[in-house]
Coordinates of C-alpha atoms in Angstrom, one line a residue:
X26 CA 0.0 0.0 0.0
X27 CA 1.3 3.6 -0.6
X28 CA -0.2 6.6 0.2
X29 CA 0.5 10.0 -1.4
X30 CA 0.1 12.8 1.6
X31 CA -0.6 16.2 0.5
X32 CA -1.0 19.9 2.4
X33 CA -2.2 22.9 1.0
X34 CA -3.6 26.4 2.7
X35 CA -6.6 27.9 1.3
X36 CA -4.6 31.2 0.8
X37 CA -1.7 29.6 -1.0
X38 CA -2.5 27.0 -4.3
X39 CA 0.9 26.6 -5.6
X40 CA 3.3 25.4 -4.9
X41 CA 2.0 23.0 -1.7
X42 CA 2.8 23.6 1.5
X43 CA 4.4 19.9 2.2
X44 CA 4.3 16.3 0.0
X45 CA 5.1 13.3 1.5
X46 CA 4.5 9.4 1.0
X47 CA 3.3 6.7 3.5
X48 CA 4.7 3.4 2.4
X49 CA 3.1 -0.1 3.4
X50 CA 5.5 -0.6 6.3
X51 CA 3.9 2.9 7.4
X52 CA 7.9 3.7 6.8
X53 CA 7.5 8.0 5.1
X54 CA 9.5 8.9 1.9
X55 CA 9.1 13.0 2.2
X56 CA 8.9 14.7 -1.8
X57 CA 9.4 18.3 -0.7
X58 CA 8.4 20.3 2.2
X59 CA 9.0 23.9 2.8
X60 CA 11.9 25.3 5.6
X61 CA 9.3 25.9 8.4
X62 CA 7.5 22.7 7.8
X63 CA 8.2 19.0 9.3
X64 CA 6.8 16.0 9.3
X65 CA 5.2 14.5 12.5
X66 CA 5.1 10.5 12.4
X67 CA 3.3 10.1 15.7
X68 CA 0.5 11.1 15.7
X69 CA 0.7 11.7 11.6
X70 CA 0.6 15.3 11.2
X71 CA 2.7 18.2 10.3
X72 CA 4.4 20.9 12.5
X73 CA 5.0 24.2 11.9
X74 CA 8.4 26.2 13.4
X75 CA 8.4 29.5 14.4
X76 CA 4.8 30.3 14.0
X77 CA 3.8 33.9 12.8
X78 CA 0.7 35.6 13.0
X79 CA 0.2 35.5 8.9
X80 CA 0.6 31.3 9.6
X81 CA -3.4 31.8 10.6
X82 CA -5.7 30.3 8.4
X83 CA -7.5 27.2 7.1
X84 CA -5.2 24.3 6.4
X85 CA -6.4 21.2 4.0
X86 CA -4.7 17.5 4.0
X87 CA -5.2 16.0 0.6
X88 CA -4.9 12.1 0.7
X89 CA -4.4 9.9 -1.8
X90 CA -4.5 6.1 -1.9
X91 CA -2.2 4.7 -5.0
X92 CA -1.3 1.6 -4.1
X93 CA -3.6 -0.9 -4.5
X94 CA -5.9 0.7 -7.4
X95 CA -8.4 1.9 -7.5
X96 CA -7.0 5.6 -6.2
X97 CA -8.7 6.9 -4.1
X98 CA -9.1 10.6 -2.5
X99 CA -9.6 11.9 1.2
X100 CA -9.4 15.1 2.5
X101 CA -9.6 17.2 5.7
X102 CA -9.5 20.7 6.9
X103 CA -8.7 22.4 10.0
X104 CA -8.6 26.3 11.5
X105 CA -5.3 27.0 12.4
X106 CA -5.6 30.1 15.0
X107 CA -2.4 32.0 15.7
X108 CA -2.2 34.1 18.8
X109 CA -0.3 37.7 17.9
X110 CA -1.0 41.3 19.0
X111 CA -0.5 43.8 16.3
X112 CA 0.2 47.6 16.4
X113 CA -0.5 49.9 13.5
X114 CA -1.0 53.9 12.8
X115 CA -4.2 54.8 12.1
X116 CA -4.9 58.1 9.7
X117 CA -5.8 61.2 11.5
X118 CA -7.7 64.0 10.5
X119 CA -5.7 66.4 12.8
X120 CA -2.2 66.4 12.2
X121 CA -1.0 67.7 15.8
X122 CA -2.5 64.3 16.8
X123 CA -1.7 60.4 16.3
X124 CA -3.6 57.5 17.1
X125 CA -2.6 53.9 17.5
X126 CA -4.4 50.9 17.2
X127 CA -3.7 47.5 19.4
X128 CA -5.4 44.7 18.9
X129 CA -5.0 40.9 19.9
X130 CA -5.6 38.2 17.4
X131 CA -5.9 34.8 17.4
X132 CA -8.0 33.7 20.6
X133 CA -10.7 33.6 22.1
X134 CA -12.4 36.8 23.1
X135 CA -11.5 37.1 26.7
X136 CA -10.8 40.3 29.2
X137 CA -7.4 41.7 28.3
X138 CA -5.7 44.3 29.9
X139 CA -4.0 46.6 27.5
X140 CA -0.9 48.8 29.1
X141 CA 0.6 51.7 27.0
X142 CA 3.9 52.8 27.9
X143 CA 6.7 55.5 26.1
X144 CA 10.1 53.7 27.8
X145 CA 9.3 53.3 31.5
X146 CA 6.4 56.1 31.7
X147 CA 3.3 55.1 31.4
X148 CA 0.2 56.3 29.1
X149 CA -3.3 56.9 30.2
X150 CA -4.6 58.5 26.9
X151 CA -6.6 55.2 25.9
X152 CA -9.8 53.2 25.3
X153 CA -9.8 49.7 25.5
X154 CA -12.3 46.9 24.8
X155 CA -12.2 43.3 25.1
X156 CA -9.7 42.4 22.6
X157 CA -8.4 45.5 21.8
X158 CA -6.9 49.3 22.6
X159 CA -6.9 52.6 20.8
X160 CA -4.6 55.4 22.3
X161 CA -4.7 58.6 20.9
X162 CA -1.7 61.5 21.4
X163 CA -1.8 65.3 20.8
X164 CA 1.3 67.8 20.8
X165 CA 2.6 68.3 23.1
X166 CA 2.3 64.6 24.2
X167 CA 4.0 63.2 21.8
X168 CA 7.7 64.0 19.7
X169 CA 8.3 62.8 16.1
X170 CA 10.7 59.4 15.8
X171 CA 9.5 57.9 19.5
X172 CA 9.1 54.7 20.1
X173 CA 5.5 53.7 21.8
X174 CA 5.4 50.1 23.1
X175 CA 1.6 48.2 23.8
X176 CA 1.5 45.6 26.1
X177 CA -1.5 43.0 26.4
X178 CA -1.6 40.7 28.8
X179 CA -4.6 37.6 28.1
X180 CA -6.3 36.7 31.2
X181 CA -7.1 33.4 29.8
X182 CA -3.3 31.8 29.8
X183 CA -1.9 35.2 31.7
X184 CA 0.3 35.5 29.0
X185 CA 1.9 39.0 27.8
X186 CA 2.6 40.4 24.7
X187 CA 4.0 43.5 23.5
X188 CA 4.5 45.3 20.6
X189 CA 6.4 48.6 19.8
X190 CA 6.3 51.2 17.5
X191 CA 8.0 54.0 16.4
X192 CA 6.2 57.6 15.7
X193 CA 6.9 58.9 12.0
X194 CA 9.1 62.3 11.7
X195 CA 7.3 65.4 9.5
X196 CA 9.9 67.3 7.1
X197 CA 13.1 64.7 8.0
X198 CA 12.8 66.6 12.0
X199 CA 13.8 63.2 13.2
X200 CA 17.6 63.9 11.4
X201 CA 17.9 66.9 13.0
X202 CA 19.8 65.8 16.0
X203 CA 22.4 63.3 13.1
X204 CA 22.7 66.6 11.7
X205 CA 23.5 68.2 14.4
X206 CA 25.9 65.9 16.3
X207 CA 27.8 65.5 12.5
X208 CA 28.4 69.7 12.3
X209 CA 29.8 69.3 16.2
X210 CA 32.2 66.5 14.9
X211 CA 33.1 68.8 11.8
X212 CA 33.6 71.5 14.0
X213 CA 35.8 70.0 16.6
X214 CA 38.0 68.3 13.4
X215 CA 38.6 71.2 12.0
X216 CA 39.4 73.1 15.1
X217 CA 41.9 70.1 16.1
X218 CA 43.2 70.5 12.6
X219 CA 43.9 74.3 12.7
X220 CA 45.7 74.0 16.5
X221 CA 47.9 71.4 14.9
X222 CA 49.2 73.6 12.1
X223 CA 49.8 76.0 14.7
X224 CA 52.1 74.1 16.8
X225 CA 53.6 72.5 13.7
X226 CA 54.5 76.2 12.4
X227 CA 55.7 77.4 15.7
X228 CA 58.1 74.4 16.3
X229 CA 59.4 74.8 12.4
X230 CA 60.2 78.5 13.3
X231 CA 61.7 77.4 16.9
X232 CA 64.1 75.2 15.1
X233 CA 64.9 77.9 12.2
X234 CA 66.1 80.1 15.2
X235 CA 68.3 77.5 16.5
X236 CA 69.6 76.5 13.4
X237 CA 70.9 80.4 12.8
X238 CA 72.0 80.4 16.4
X239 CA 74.3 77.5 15.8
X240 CA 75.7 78.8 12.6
X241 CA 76.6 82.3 13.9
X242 CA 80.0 82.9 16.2
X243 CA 79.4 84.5 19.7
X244 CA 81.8 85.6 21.8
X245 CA 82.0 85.5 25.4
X246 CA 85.2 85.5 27.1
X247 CA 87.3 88.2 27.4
X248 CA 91.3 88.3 27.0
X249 CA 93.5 91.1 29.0
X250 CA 96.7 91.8 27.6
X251 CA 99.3 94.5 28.4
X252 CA 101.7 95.9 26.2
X253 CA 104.9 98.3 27.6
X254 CA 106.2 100.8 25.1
X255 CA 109.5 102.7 26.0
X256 CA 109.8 106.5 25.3
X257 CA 112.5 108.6 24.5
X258 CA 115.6 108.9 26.5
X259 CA 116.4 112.6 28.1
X260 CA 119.8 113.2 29.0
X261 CA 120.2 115.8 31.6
X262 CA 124.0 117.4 32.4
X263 CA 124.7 119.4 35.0
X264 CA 128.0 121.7 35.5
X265 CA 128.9 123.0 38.2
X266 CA 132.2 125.6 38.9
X267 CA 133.8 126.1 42.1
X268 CA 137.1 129.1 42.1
X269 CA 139.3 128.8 45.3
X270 CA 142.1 131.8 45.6
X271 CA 145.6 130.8 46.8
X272 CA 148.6 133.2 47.1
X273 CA 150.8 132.7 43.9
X274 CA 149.2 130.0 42.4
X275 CA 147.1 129.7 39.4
X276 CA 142.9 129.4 39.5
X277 CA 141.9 125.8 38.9
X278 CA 138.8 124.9 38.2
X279 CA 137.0 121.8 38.5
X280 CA 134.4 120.6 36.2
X281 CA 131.8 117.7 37.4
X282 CA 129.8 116.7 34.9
X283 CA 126.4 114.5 36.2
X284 CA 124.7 112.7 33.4
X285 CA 121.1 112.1 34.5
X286 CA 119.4 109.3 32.5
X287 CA 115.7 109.3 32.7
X288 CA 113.3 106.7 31.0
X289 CA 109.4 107.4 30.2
X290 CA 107.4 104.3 30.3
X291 CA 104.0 104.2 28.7
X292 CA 101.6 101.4 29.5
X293 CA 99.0 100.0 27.1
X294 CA 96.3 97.7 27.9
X295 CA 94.1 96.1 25.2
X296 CA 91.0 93.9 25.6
X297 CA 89.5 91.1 23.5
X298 CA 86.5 89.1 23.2
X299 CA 86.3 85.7 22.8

């Protein structure tokens, strides 16, 4: 015996969803089957991995006896109901205003409690009813580019889900602060820029200045020397005549000659630097 196994969606025709064969030794020989989609031997079925809210819907298995002939067909269908909470923008005739729509989808209508928060602060601007929430926001209340977050929590299973959004920006407002933090960066470059021309130019001159200072010759000591120079020589004589008078005898006169020799010395004293 061998029986062809088919599953379709009502939403999706082609291609099927999974195909697989169920052999006389109840042994399976799977055709194709898409990524999320496996196979469940026992119980015979198919499972479906990491379920999204657009998995919802009407599923169909399509079974088909080849083996023995006469084929023959059997089919069933079954609601498929996925649990998800979904957050959208509504239109708004007032443009100073937004309003937000949460809504929980997928289960059975049962009290939730709907919590609307902007980060850690809480919103009170909202009506709720069983299943869902609408919250509605006026300037000043709200700032393009935030992010608004709704939280449902289903008293059924007490389980929470949440859901964020972010507010859209009029006229680009929400680049204003990228724009602004990318002209401070600018700023500060070029500042850092012109400060280290400036201290490149003033050390280039420093060692300019040096470099003359080396080349030139500077002197700083100082050398005494004295130098004696000898004058002219003055000869000085000196005569002197003495007469003594004797009876009978003859005048003689003595002659003493004193040669004086006197020497001018002039002194010279010259300085140089060194």
């Amino acid at each position: 015996m061998k029986i062809s196994v088919k599953w379709e969606k009502d939403e999706v025709k082609e291609p099927s969803l999974c195909t697989y064969f169920i052999n006389s030794n109840e042994t399976l020989s799977i055709s194709q089957c898409g990524r999320r989609f496996k196979v469940n031997t026992e119980p015979l079925g198919l499972n479906i991995t990491d379920v999204e809210s657009n998995d919802a819907g009407v599923y169909k298995c399509v079974m088909t006896k080849l083996i023995p002939p006469p084929t023959a067909e059997n089919s069933s269908t079954l609601m498929l109901k996925v649990s998800a909470l979904t957050l959208q923008l509504m239109n708004s005739t007032n443009s100073s205003c937004v309003e937000l729509l949460c809504s929980l989808k997928g289960l059975r209508p049962q009290q939730v409690n709907f919590t609307w928060t902007r980060a850690t602060q809480l919103l009170y601007h909202h009506e709720s009813s069983s299943m869902r929430s609408t919250l509605t926001l006026c300037k000043p209340h709200w700032t393009d580019g935030e992010t608004l977050t709704c939280q449902a929590s289903y008293s059924n299973n007490h389980t929470l889900y949440s859901k964020s959004i972010t507010l859209p920006c009029d006229s680009g407002s929400c680049n204003i602060g990228e724009g602004s933090w990318l002209t401070i960066i600018i700023i500060i470059s070029t500042c850092a820029g012109l400060l280290l021309l400036i201290l490149l130019g003033v050390a280039f001159f420093k060692c300019k200045e040096r470099g003359a200072a080396n080349g030139s010759i500077v002197y700083s000591n100082k050398i005494y020397e004295n130098f004696t120079f000898s004058s002219a020589t003055i000869n000085t004589t000196s005569s002197s005549q003495n007469a003594q008078p004797g009876a009978g005898s003859n005048i003689r006169s003595t002659t003493r000659s004193n040669q004086q020799i006197i020497r001018q010395t002039q002194r010279e004293e010259c300085i140089y630097e060194n």
